[in-house]
Amino acid sequence: MADFENIATEQFVEFYYKAFDSDRASLAALYGQDSMLTFEASPLQGVGNIIQKLQDLPFKQVQHQVATLDAQPSDERGGILVVVSGALLVEEERRPMSYAQTFQLKPRDGSYYVFNDVFRLVYPAA
Amino acid sequence: MADFENIATEQFVEFYYKAFDSDRASLAALYGQDSMLTFEASPLQGVGNIIQKLQDLPFKQVQHQVATLDAQPSDERGGILVVVSGALLVEEERRPMSYAQTFQLKPRDGSYYVFNDVFRLVYPAA
């Protein structure tokens, strides 16, 4: 894919997890009224519901560490599919957990917002 | 999301992995000339290149087991974002590996084809 899309994607992912780990409410700037989040199978729609869900998660401290990042154009109108895998550590756990998160970014006002967001913890295969 | 989309997604995922595990060449029916696959960071485009890559993978026997399946509408034109996590077992390994695979399905001829496909093994967090 084009360099521009790679740079946009890397910047987005860095910004997203810094915001998530420091001030979840600030993620509101990255969603819109038509955004969708499926968080561990719970479906939510709209920036208000999504931010409420993220703020209600039962931990205060969290740290994401990105392991892999893949991106592809998702349509002819500037959308980008972004797939992240990595580890996250929450305050009450000593061991990090693996996760996979898929975003579809769509253009908005010269930048991007999150249209699709699917988050899943990935457990070690038995 | 609508029941129709859920059913379409489940049927797609079941069909996809059955085909992958029994006859990878038959997956050609699910891709098109503009399809993209990023397989463990290797980017490929077009049904011919994608099927060649899948057939060249260094194992003959493989078995996918789906653990989670999430779907969201990806646009207003009938696209569906599908995120799968699961385990796969290849012939030379005794232990299954975790994977995450993201598809964007787009409508074609009354059915769907894979426009985006991103595959990653997910390793246990250290």
Coordinates of N, CA and C in Angstrom, one line a residue:
Chain A
M1 N 0.8 -1.2 0.0 CA 0.0 0.0 0.0 C 0.9 1.2 0.0
A2 N 0.3 2.4 -0.3 CA 1.0 3.6 -0.4 C 1.7 4.0 0.9
D3 N 2.8 4.7 0.9 CA 3.5 5.1 2.1 C 2.6 6.0 2.9
F4 N 1.8 6.8 2.3 CA 0.9 7.7 3.0 C 0.0 6.9 4.0
E5 N -0.5 5.8 3.4 CA -1.4 5.0 4.2 C -0.7 4.3 5.4
N6 N 0.5 3.9 5.1 CA 1.3 3.2 6.2 C 1.6 4.2 7.3
I7 N 2.0 5.4 6.9 CA 2.3 6.4 7.9 C 1.1 6.8 8.7
A8 N -0.1 7.0 8.0 CA -1.3 7.3 8.7 C -1.7 6.2 9.7
T9 N -1.5 5.0 9.3 CA -1.9 3.8 10.1 C -1.0 3.7 11.3
E10 N 0.3 3.9 11.1 CA 1.2 3.8 12.3 C 0.9 4.9 13.3
Q11 N 0.7 6.1 12.8 CA 0.4 7.2 13.6 C -0.9 7.0 14.4
F12 N -1.9 6.5 13.7 CA -3.2 6.2 14.3 C -3.0 5.2 15.5
V13 N -2.3 4.1 15.2 CA -2.2 3.1 16.2 C -1.5 3.6 17.4
E14 N -0.4 4.3 17.2 CA 0.4 4.9 18.3 C -0.5 5.8 19.1
F15 N -1.2 6.7 18.4 CA -2.1 7.7 19.1 C -3.2 6.9 19.9
Y16 N -3.8 5.9 19.2 CA -4.9 5.3 19.9 C -4.6 4.6 21.2
Y17 N -3.5 3.9 21.2 CA -3.1 3.1 22.5 C -2.5 4.1 23.5
K18 N -1.8 5.1 23.1 CA -1.4 6.1 24.1 C -2.6 6.7 24.8
A19 N -3.6 7.1 24.0 CA -4.8 7.7 24.5 C -5.6 6.7 25.4
F20 N -5.7 5.4 24.9 CA -6.4 4.4 25.7 C -5.7 4.2 27.1
D21 N -4.4 4.2 27.1 CA -3.7 3.9 28.3 C -3.5 5.1 29.2
S22 N -3.8 6.3 28.8 CA -3.6 7.4 29.6 C -4.9 8.1 30.0
D23 N -5.9 8.2 29.0 CA -7.1 8.9 29.2 C -8.1 8.5 28.2
R24 N -8.9 7.4 28.6 CA -9.8 6.8 27.7 C -10.8 7.7 27.1
A25 N -11.2 8.7 27.9 CA -12.3 9.7 27.4 C -11.8 10.4 26.2
S26 N -10.5 10.6 26.1 CA -10.0 11.3 24.9 C -10.1 10.5 23.6
L27 N -10.4 9.2 23.7 CA -10.7 8.5 22.5 C -11.9 8.9 21.7
A28 N -12.8 9.7 22.4 CA -14.0 10.2 21.8 C -13.7 10.9 20.5
A29 N -12.6 11.5 20.4 CA -12.2 12.3 19.2 C -12.0 11.4 18.0
L30 N -11.9 10.0 18.2 CA -11.5 9.1 17.1 C -12.8 8.3 16.6
Y31 N -13.9 8.5 17.3 CA -15.1 7.8 16.9 C -16.2 8.8 16.4
G32 N -17.3 8.3 15.8 CA -18.4 9.1 15.4 C -19.7 8.5 15.7
Q33 N -20.8 9.1 15.3 CA -22.1 8.6 15.7 C -22.4 7.3 15.0
D34 N -21.8 7.0 13.9 CA -22.0 5.7 13.2 C -20.9 4.6 13.5
S35 N -20.0 4.9 14.4 CA -19.0 4.0 14.7 C -19.5 2.7 15.4
M36 N -18.9 1.6 15.2 CA -19.3 0.3 15.9 C -18.1 -0.2 16.6
L37 N -18.4 -0.7 17.8 CA -17.4 -1.5 18.5 C -18.0 -2.8 19.0
T38 N -17.3 -3.9 18.7 CA -17.6 -5.2 19.3 C -16.5 -5.5 20.2
F39 N -16.7 -5.4 21.6 CA -15.7 -5.6 22.6 C -16.0 -6.9 23.3
E40 N -15.2 -7.9 23.0 CA -15.4 -9.3 23.6 C -16.8 -9.7 23.5
A41 N -17.3 -9.6 22.2 CA -18.6 -10.0 21.8 C -19.8 -9.0 22.2
S42 N -19.5 -8.0 23.0 CA -20.5 -7.0 23.3 C -20.6 -5.9 22.2
P43 N -21.7 -5.8 21.5 CA -21.8 -4.8 20.4 C -22.3 -3.4 20.9
L44 N -21.6 -2.4 20.5 CA -22.0 -1.0 20.8 C -21.9 -0.2 19.6
Q45 N -22.8 0.9 19.6 CA -22.8 1.8 18.4 C -22.8 3.2 18.9
G46 N -22.0 4.1 18.2 CA -22.1 5.5 18.5 C -21.0 5.9 19.6
V47 N -20.4 7.0 19.3 CA -19.2 7.5 20.2 C -19.6 7.5 21.7
G48 N -20.8 7.9 22.0 CA -21.2 8.0 23.4 C -21.2 6.6 24.1
N49 N -21.8 5.7 23.5 CA -21.9 4.3 24.0 C -20.5 3.6 24.1
I50 N -19.7 3.9 23.0 CA -18.4 3.3 23.0 C -17.5 3.8 24.1
I51 N -17.5 5.1 24.3 CA -16.6 5.7 25.3 C -17.1 5.2 26.7
Q52 N -18.4 5.2 26.9 CA -18.9 4.7 28.2 C -18.4 3.3 28.5
K53 N -18.5 2.5 27.5 CA -18.1 1.1 27.6 C -16.6 1.0 28.0
L54 N -15.8 1.8 27.3 CA -14.3 1.7 27.5 C -14.0 2.3 28.9
Q55 N -14.8 3.3 29.3 CA -14.5 3.9 30.7 C -15.0 2.9 31.8
D56 N -16.0 2.1 31.5 CA -16.6 1.2 32.5 C -15.8 -0.1 32.6
L57 N -14.8 -0.3 31.8 CA -14.0 -1.5 31.9 C -13.4 -1.6 33.3
P58 N -13.4 -2.8 33.8 CA -13.0 -3.0 35.3 C -11.6 -2.9 35.6
F59 N -10.9 -1.9 35.1 CA -9.5 -1.7 35.5 C -9.2 -0.2 35.2
K60 N -8.3 0.3 36.0 CA -7.9 1.7 35.8 C -6.6 1.9 35.1
Q61 N -5.7 1.0 35.4 CA -4.4 1.1 34.7 C -4.3 0.0 33.6
V62 N -3.9 0.3 32.4 CA -3.8 -0.7 31.4 C -2.6 -0.2 30.5
Q63 N -1.9 -1.2 29.9 CA -0.8 -0.9 29.0 C -0.9 -1.8 27.8
H64 N -1.0 -1.3 26.6 CA -1.0 -2.0 25.4 C 0.4 -2.0 24.8
Q65 N 0.8 -3.2 24.3 CA 2.1 -3.3 23.6 C 1.8 -3.9 22.2
V66 N 2.0 -3.2 21.2 CA 1.7 -3.7 19.8 C 2.8 -4.6 19.3
A67 N 2.4 -5.8 18.9 CA 3.4 -6.8 18.3 C 3.4 -6.7 16.8
T68 N 2.2 -6.7 16.2 CA 2.1 -6.7 14.7 C 1.1 -5.7 14.3
L69 N 1.3 -5.2 13.1 CA 0.4 -4.1 12.6 C 0.3 -4.4 11.1
D70 N -0.9 -4.6 10.6 CA -1.1 -4.8 9.1 C -2.1 -3.8 8.6
A71 N -2.0 -3.4 7.4 CA -3.0 -2.4 6.9 C -3.2 -2.7 5.4
Q72 N -4.4 -2.5 5.0 CA -4.8 -2.6 3.6 C -5.9 -1.6 3.3
P73 N -5.9 -1.1 2.0 CA -7.0 -0.2 1.6 C -8.3 -1.0 1.7
S74 N -9.4 -0.4 2.3 CA -10.6 -1.2 2.4 C -11.7 -0.8 1.4
D75 N -11.5 0.3 0.7 CA -12.4 0.6 -0.4 C -11.7 1.7 -1.3
E76 N -12.5 2.2 -2.3 CA -11.9 3.1 -3.2 C -12.0 4.6 -2.7
R77 N -12.5 4.7 -1.5 CA -12.8 6.1 -1.0 C -11.9 6.5 0.2
G78 N -10.8 5.8 0.3 CA -9.8 6.2 1.3 C -9.9 5.4 2.6
G79 N -10.8 4.4 2.7 CA -10.8 3.7 3.9 C -9.6 2.8 4.1
I80 N -9.2 2.5 5.3 CA -8.1 1.6 5.6 C -8.5 0.6 6.7
L81 N -8.2 -0.7 6.3 CA -8.3 -1.8 7.3 C -7.0 -1.9 8.1
V82 N -7.1 -1.9 9.4 CA -6.0 -2.0 10.3 C -6.1 -3.1 11.2
V83 N -5.2 -4.0 11.2 CA -5.2 -5.2 12.1 C -4.0 -5.2 13.0
V84 N -4.3 -5.2 14.3 CA -3.2 -5.1 15.3 C -3.3 -6.4 16.2
S85 N -2.1 -7.0 16.5 CA -2.0 -8.0 17.6 C -1.0 -7.5 18.5
G86 N -1.2 -7.9 19.8 CA -0.2 -7.4 20.8 C -0.5 -8.0 22.1
A87 N 0.0 -7.4 23.2 CA -0.2 -7.8 24.5 C -0.7 -6.7 25.4
L88 N -1.5 -7.0 26.4 CA -2.0 -5.9 27.3 C -1.8 -6.4 28.7
L89 N -1.5 -5.5 29.6 CA -1.3 -5.7 31.0 C -2.2 -4.8 31.8
V90 N -3.1 -5.4 32.6 CA -3.9 -4.6 33.4 C -3.5 -4.7 34.9
E91 N -3.8 -3.8 35.7 CA -3.2 -3.6 37.0 C -3.3 -4.8 37.9
E92 N -4.4 -5.5 37.8 CA -4.6 -6.6 38.8 C -3.9 -7.9 38.3
E93 N -3.4 -7.9 37.1 CA -2.8 -9.1 36.6 C -1.3 -9.0 36.5
R94 N -0.6 -10.1 36.8 CA 0.8 -10.0 36.6 C 1.3 -10.4 35.2
R95 N 0.4 -11.2 34.6 CA 0.8 -11.8 33.3 C 0.0 -11.0 32.2
P96 N 0.8 -10.6 31.1 CA 0.1 -10.0 30.0 C -0.8 -10.9 29.3
M97 N -1.8 -10.4 28.6 CA -2.7 -11.2 27.8 C -2.5 -10.8 26.3
S98 N -2.7 -11.8 25.4 CA -2.6 -11.5 24.0 C -4.0 -10.9 23.5
Y99 N -4.0 -10.0 22.6 CA -5.2 -9.5 22.0 C -5.0 -9.3 20.5
A100 N -6.2 -9.3 19.8 CA -6.2 -8.9 18.4 C -7.3 -7.8 18.3
Q101 N -7.0 -6.7 17.6 CA -8.0 -5.6 17.4 C -8.0 -5.2 15.9
T102 N -9.1 -5.2 15.3 CA -9.3 -4.8 13.9 C -10.1 -3.5 13.9
F103 N -9.5 -2.5 13.1 CA -10.2 -1.3 12.9 C -10.5 -1.1 11.4
Q104 N -11.6 -0.5 11.0 CA -11.7 0.1 9.7 C -11.7 1.7 9.9
L105 N -10.7 2.3 9.4 CA -10.6 3.8 9.5 C -11.3 4.4 8.2
K106 N -12.1 5.4 8.4 CA -12.6 6.1 7.2 C -12.2 7.6 7.3
P107 N -12.1 8.2 6.1 CA -11.7 9.6 6.1 C -12.8 10.5 6.7
R108 N -12.3 11.5 7.4 CA -13.3 12.5 7.9 C -12.5 13.8 8.2
D109 N -12.9 14.9 7.5 CA -12.3 16.2 7.8 C -10.8 16.2 7.6
G110 N -10.3 15.6 6.6 CA -8.9 15.6 6.3 C -8.1 14.6 7.2
S111 N -8.8 13.9 8.1 CA -8.1 12.9 8.9 C -8.9 11.6 8.8
Y112 N -8.9 10.8 9.9 CA -9.6 9.5 9.9 C -10.4 9.4 11.2
Y113 N -11.5 8.6 11.1 CA -12.1 8.2 12.3 C -12.4 6.7 12.2
V114 N -12.7 6.1 13.4 CA -12.9 4.6 13.5 C -14.3 4.3 13.2
F115 N -14.5 3.6 12.0 CA -15.9 3.2 11.7 C -16.2 1.8 12.3
N116 N -15.3 0.9 12.1 CA -15.4 -0.5 12.7 C -14.3 -0.7 13.7
D117 N -14.6 -1.4 14.8 CA -13.6 -1.7 15.8 C -14.1 -3.0 16.5
V118 N -13.2 -4.0 16.3 CA -13.5 -5.4 16.9 C -12.3 -5.7 17.8
F119 N -12.6 -6.0 19.1 CA -11.5 -6.3 20.1 C -11.8 -7.7 20.6
R120 N -10.7 -8.5 20.7 CA -10.8 -9.8 21.3 C -9.5 -10.2 22.0
L121 N -9.6 -10.7 23.2 CA -8.5 -11.4 23.8 C -8.3 -12.7 23.0
V122 N -7.0 -13.1 22.9 CA -6.7 -14.3 22.2 C -6.0 -15.2 23.2
Y123 N -6.6 -16.3 23.5 CA -6.0 -17.2 24.5 C -5.1 -18.2 23.8
P124 N -4.1 -18.7 24.6 CA -3.2 -19.7 24.0 C -4.0 -20.9 23.6
A125 N -3.7 -21.5 22.4 CA -4.4 -22.7 21.9 C -4.1 -23.8 22.9
A126 N -5.2 -24.6 23.1 CA -5.0 -25.7 24.1 C -4.0 -26.8 23.7
Chain B
M1 N -26.2 -6.6 14.3 CA -26.4 -6.6 12.9 C -27.6 -7.6 12.5
A2 N -28.0 -7.4 11.3 CA -29.2 -8.2 10.9 C -28.9 -9.7 10.9
D3 N -30.0 -10.5 11.1 CA -29.8 -12.0 11.1 C -29.2 -12.4 9.8
F4 N -29.6 -11.8 8.7 CA -29.1 -12.2 7.4 C -27.6 -12.2 7.3
E5 N -27.0 -11.1 7.9 CA -25.6 -10.9 7.8 C -24.9 -11.9 8.8
N6 N -25.5 -12.2 9.9 CA -24.9 -13.2 10.8 C -24.9 -14.6 10.1
I7 N -26.0 -14.9 9.5 CA -26.0 -16.2 8.8 C -25.0 -16.3 7.7
A8 N -25.0 -15.2 6.9 CA -24.0 -15.2 5.8 C -22.6 -15.3 6.3
T9 N -22.3 -14.6 7.4 CA -20.9 -14.7 8.0 C -20.6 -16.1 8.5
E10 N -21.5 -16.7 9.2 CA -21.2 -18.0 9.8 C -21.0 -19.0 8.6
Q11 N -21.9 -18.9 7.6 CA -21.8 -19.8 6.5 C -20.4 -19.6 5.8
F12 N -20.1 -18.4 5.6 CA -18.8 -18.1 4.9 C -17.6 -18.7 5.7
V13 N -17.6 -18.4 7.0 CA -16.4 -18.9 7.8 C -16.4 -20.4 7.8
E14 N -17.5 -21.1 7.9 CA -17.5 -22.5 7.9 C -17.0 -23.1 6.5
F15 N -17.5 -22.4 5.5 CA -17.1 -22.9 4.1 C -15.6 -22.6 3.9
Y16 N -15.2 -21.4 4.3 CA -13.8 -21.0 4.1 C -12.8 -22.0 4.7
Y17 N -13.0 -22.3 6.0 CA -12.0 -23.2 6.6 C -12.1 -24.7 6.2
K18 N -13.3 -25.1 5.9 CA -13.5 -26.5 5.3 C -12.7 -26.6 4.0
A19 N -12.9 -25.5 3.2 CA -12.2 -25.5 1.9 C -10.6 -25.4 2.1
F20 N -10.2 -24.6 3.0 CA -8.8 -24.4 3.3 C -8.2 -25.7 3.7
D21 N -8.9 -26.5 4.6 CA -8.3 -27.7 5.2 C -8.5 -28.9 4.3
S22 N -9.3 -28.8 3.3 CA -9.4 -30.0 2.4 C -8.9 -29.8 1.0
D23 N -9.0 -28.6 0.5 CA -8.6 -28.4 -0.9 C -8.4 -26.9 -1.1
R24 N -7.1 -26.4 -0.8 CA -6.9 -25.0 -0.9 C -7.2 -24.3 -2.2
A25 N -7.0 -25.1 -3.3 CA -7.2 -24.5 -4.6 C -8.7 -24.1 -4.8
S26 N -9.6 -24.7 -4.1 CA -11.0 -24.4 -4.2 C -11.3 -23.0 -3.6
L27 N -10.4 -22.5 -2.8 CA -10.6 -21.1 -2.3 C -10.7 -20.1 -3.4
A28 N -10.2 -20.4 -4.6 CA -10.1 -19.4 -5.7 C -11.5 -18.8 -5.9
A29 N -12.6 -19.6 -5.7 CA -13.9 -19.1 -5.9 C -14.3 -18.0 -5.0
L30 N -13.6 -17.8 -3.9 CA -13.9 -16.8 -2.9 C -13.2 -15.5 -3.0
Y31 N -12.2 -15.5 -4.0 CA -11.4 -14.2 -4.1 C -11.7 -13.7 -5.5
G32 N -11.1 -12.5 -5.8 CA -11.3 -11.8 -7.1 C -10.0 -11.2 -7.5
Q33 N -10.0 -10.5 -8.6 CA -8.8 -9.8 -9.1 C -8.3 -8.7 -8.2
D34 N -9.2 -8.1 -7.5 CA -8.8 -7.0 -6.6 C -8.7 -7.4 -5.1
S35 N -8.7 -8.7 -4.9 CA -8.6 -9.1 -3.5 C -7.2 -8.9 -3.0
M36 N -7.1 -8.7 -1.7 CA -5.8 -8.5 -1.0 C -5.6 -9.5 0.1
L37 N -4.5 -10.1 0.2 CA -4.2 -11.0 1.4 C -2.8 -10.5 2.0
T38 N -2.8 -10.3 3.3 CA -1.5 -10.1 4.0 C -1.4 -11.3 4.9
F39 N -0.5 -12.2 4.5 CA -0.3 -13.4 5.3 C 1.0 -13.4 6.0
E40 N 0.9 -13.2 7.3 CA 2.1 -13.1 8.2 C 3.1 -12.0 7.6
A41 N 2.5 -10.9 7.3 CA 3.2 -9.7 6.8 C 3.6 -9.7 5.3
S42 N 3.3 -10.9 4.6 CA 3.6 -10.9 3.2 C 2.3 -10.4 2.4
P43 N 2.5 -9.4 1.6 CA 1.3 -8.8 0.9 C 1.1 -9.5 -0.5
L44 N -0.1 -9.8 -0.8 CA -0.4 -10.4 -2.1 C -1.7 -9.8 -2.7
Q45 N -1.8 -9.7 -4.0 CA -3.0 -9.2 -4.6 C -3.4 -10.0 -5.8
G46 N -4.7 -10.2 -5.9 CA -5.3 -11.0 -7.0 C -5.4 -12.5 -6.7
V47 N -6.5 -13.0 -7.1 CA -6.8 -14.4 -6.8 C -5.7 -15.4 -7.2
G48 N -5.0 -15.2 -8.3 CA -4.0 -16.1 -8.7 C -2.8 -16.1 -7.7
N49 N -2.3 -14.9 -7.4 CA -1.2 -14.8 -6.4 C -1.6 -15.4 -5.0
I50 N -2.8 -15.1 -4.6 CA -3.3 -15.5 -3.3 C -3.3 -17.0 -3.2
I51 N -3.9 -17.6 -4.2 CA -4.1 -19.1 -4.2 C -2.7 -19.8 -4.3
Q52 N -1.8 -19.2 -5.1 CA -0.5 -19.7 -5.2 C 0.2 -19.7 -3.8
K53 N 0.1 -18.6 -3.1 CA 0.7 -18.4 -1.8 C 0.1 -19.5 -0.8
L54 N -1.2 -19.6 -0.9 CA -1.8 -20.6 0.1 C -1.4 -22.0 -0.2
Q55 N -1.2 -22.3 -1.5 CA -0.8 -23.7 -1.9 C 0.7 -23.9 -1.6
D56 N 1.4 -22.8 -1.6 CA 2.9 -23.0 -1.3 C 3.2 -23.0 0.1
L57 N 2.2 -22.9 1.0 CA 2.5 -22.9 2.5 C 3.1 -24.3 2.8
P58 N 4.1 -24.3 3.7 CA 5.0 -25.5 3.8 C 4.3 -26.6 4.7
F59 N 3.1 -26.9 4.4 CA 2.4 -28.0 5.1 C 1.3 -28.5 4.2
K60 N 1.0 -29.8 4.3 CA 0.0 -30.4 3.5 C -1.3 -30.5 4.3
Q61 N -1.2 -31.0 5.5 CA -2.4 -31.1 6.4 C -2.5 -30.0 7.3
V62 N -3.7 -29.4 7.4 CA -3.9 -28.3 8.4 C -5.3 -28.4 8.8
Q63 N -5.5 -28.0 10.1 CA -6.9 -28.0 10.6 C -7.1 -26.7 11.4
H64 N -8.1 -26.0 11.0 CA -8.5 -24.7 11.7 C -9.7 -25.0 12.6
Q65 N -9.6 -24.5 13.8 CA -10.7 -24.6 14.8 C -11.1 -23.1 15.2
V66 N -12.3 -22.7 14.9 CA -12.7 -21.3 15.1 C -13.1 -21.2 16.6
A67 N -12.6 -20.2 17.3 CA -13.0 -20.0 18.7 C -13.9 -18.8 18.8
T68 N -13.7 -17.7 18.1 CA -14.5 -16.6 18.2 C -14.8 -16.0 16.8
L69 N -16.0 -15.5 16.6 CA -16.4 -14.9 15.3 C -17.2 -13.7 15.5
D70 N -16.7 -12.5 15.0 CA -17.4 -11.3 15.1 C -17.6 -10.7 13.8
A71 N -18.7 -10.0 13.6 CA -19.0 -9.4 12.3 C -19.7 -8.0 12.5
Q72 N -19.4 -7.1 11.6 CA -20.0 -5.8 11.6 C -20.2 -5.4 10.1
P73 N -21.3 -4.6 9.8 CA -21.4 -4.0 8.4 C -20.2 -3.1 8.2
S74 N -19.5 -3.2 7.1 CA -18.3 -2.4 6.8 C -18.6 -1.1 5.9
D75 N -19.8 -1.1 5.3 CA -20.1 0.1 4.5 C -21.6 0.1 4.3
E76 N -22.1 1.0 3.5 CA -23.6 1.1 3.2 C -23.9 0.3 2.0
R77 N -22.9 -0.5 1.4 CA -23.2 -1.2 0.2 C -23.1 -2.7 0.4
G78 N -23.3 -3.1 1.6 CA -23.4 -4.6 1.8 C -22.2 -5.3 2.2
G79 N -21.1 -4.5 2.4 CA -19.8 -5.1 2.9 C -19.9 -5.6 4.3
I80 N -19.2 -6.6 4.7 CA -19.2 -7.2 6.0 C -17.8 -7.4 6.5
L81 N -17.5 -6.8 7.7 CA -16.2 -7.1 8.3 C -16.3 -8.3 9.2
V82 N -15.4 -9.3 9.0 CA -15.5 -10.6 9.7 C -14.1 -10.8 10.4
V83 N -14.2 -11.0 11.7 CA -13.0 -11.2 12.5 C -13.1 -12.5 13.2
V84 N -12.1 -13.4 13.0 CA -12.1 -14.8 13.5 C -10.8 -14.9 14.4
S85 N -11.0 -15.6 15.5 CA -9.8 -16.1 16.2 C -10.0 -17.5 16.4
G86 N -8.9 -18.3 16.5 CA -9.0 -19.7 16.7 C -7.6 -20.3 16.8
A87 N -7.6 -21.7 16.6 CA -6.4 -22.4 16.7 C -6.2 -23.2 15.4
L88 N -5.0 -23.4 15.0 CA -4.7 -24.3 13.9 C -3.6 -25.3 14.2
L89 N -3.8 -26.4 13.6 CA -2.8 -27.5 13.9 C -2.3 -27.9 12.5
V90 N -1.0 -27.9 12.3 CA -0.4 -28.4 11.1 C 0.3 -29.7 11.4
E91 N 0.5 -30.4 10.3 CA 0.9 -31.8 10.4 C 2.2 -32.0 11.3
E92 N 3.2 -31.1 11.1 CA 4.4 -31.4 11.7 C 4.5 -30.9 13.2
E93 N 3.4 -30.3 13.6 CA 3.4 -29.7 15.0 C 2.5 -30.5 15.8
R94 N 2.8 -30.7 17.1 CA 1.9 -31.4 18.0 C 1.0 -30.4 18.7
R95 N 1.5 -29.2 18.8 CA 0.7 -28.2 19.6 C 0.0 -27.2 18.7
P96 N -1.3 -27.0 18.9 CA -1.9 -26.0 18.0 C -1.4 -24.6 18.3
M97 N -1.5 -23.7 17.3 CA -1.1 -22.3 17.4 C -2.4 -21.4 17.3
S98 N -2.4 -20.3 18.0 CA -3.5 -19.4 18.0 C -3.3 -18.5 16.7
Y99 N -4.4 -18.1 16.1 CA -4.4 -17.2 15.0 C -5.5 -16.2 15.1
A100 N -5.3 -15.1 14.4 CA -6.4 -14.2 14.1 C -6.5 -13.9 12.7
Q101 N -7.7 -13.9 12.1 CA -7.9 -13.6 10.7 C -9.0 -12.6 10.5
T102 N -8.8 -11.6 9.7 CA -9.8 -10.6 9.5 C -10.1 -10.6 8.0
F103 N -11.4 -10.6 7.6 CA -11.8 -10.5 6.3 C -12.7 -9.3 6.1
Q104 N -12.7 -8.7 4.9 CA -13.8 -7.9 4.5 C -14.5 -8.6 3.3
L105 N -15.7 -8.9 3.5 CA -16.5 -9.5 2.4 C -17.2 -8.4 1.7
K106 N -17.3 -8.5 0.4 CA -18.1 -7.5 -0.4 C -19.0 -8.3 -1.3
P107 N -20.2 -7.8 -1.6 CA -21.2 -8.5 -2.4 C -20.7 -8.7 -3.8
R108 N -21.0 -9.8 -4.4 CA -20.7 -10.1 -5.8 C -21.7 -11.2 -6.3
D109 N -22.4 -10.8 -7.3 CA -23.3 -11.8 -8.0 C -24.2 -12.5 -7.0
G110 N -24.8 -11.7 -6.1 CA -25.8 -12.3 -5.2 C -25.1 -13.1 -4.0
S111 N -23.8 -13.1 -4.0 CA -23.1 -13.8 -2.8 C -22.0 -12.8 -2.4
Y112 N -21.0 -13.3 -1.8 CA -19.9 -12.5 -1.3 C -18.5 -13.0 -1.8
Y113 N -17.6 -12.1 -1.9 CA -16.2 -12.5 -2.1 C -15.3 -11.8 -1.1
V114 N -14.1 -12.3 -0.9 CA -13.1 -11.7 0.0 C -12.4 -10.6 -0.6
F115 N -12.6 -9.3 -0.2 CA -11.8 -8.2 -0.7 C -10.6 -8.0 0.1
N116 N -10.7 -8.0 1.5 CA -9.5 -7.9 2.4 C -9.4 -9.2 3.2
D117 N -8.1 -9.6 3.4 CA -7.8 -10.8 4.2 C -6.5 -10.6 4.8
V118 N -6.5 -10.6 6.2 CA -5.2 -10.4 6.9 C -5.1 -11.6 7.9
F119 N -4.0 -12.3 7.8 CA -3.8 -13.5 8.7 C -2.6 -13.3 9.5
R120 N -2.7 -13.6 10.8 CA -1.6 -13.5 11.7 C -1.7 -14.7 12.7
L121 N -0.5 -15.3 13.0 CA -0.4 -16.2 14.2 C -0.3 -15.2 15.4
V122 N -0.9 -15.6 16.5 CA -0.8 -14.8 17.7 C -0.1 -15.6 18.8
Y123 N 1.0 -15.1 19.2 CA 1.8 -15.9 20.1 C 1.4 -15.5 21.6
P124 N 1.6 -16.4 22.5 CA 1.2 -16.1 23.9 C 2.1 -14.9 24.3
A125 N 1.4 -13.9 25.1 CA 2.2 -12.8 25.5 C 3.2 -13.2 26.5
A126 N 4.4 -12.6 26.5 CA 5.5 -13.0 27.3 C 5.3 -12.8 28.8

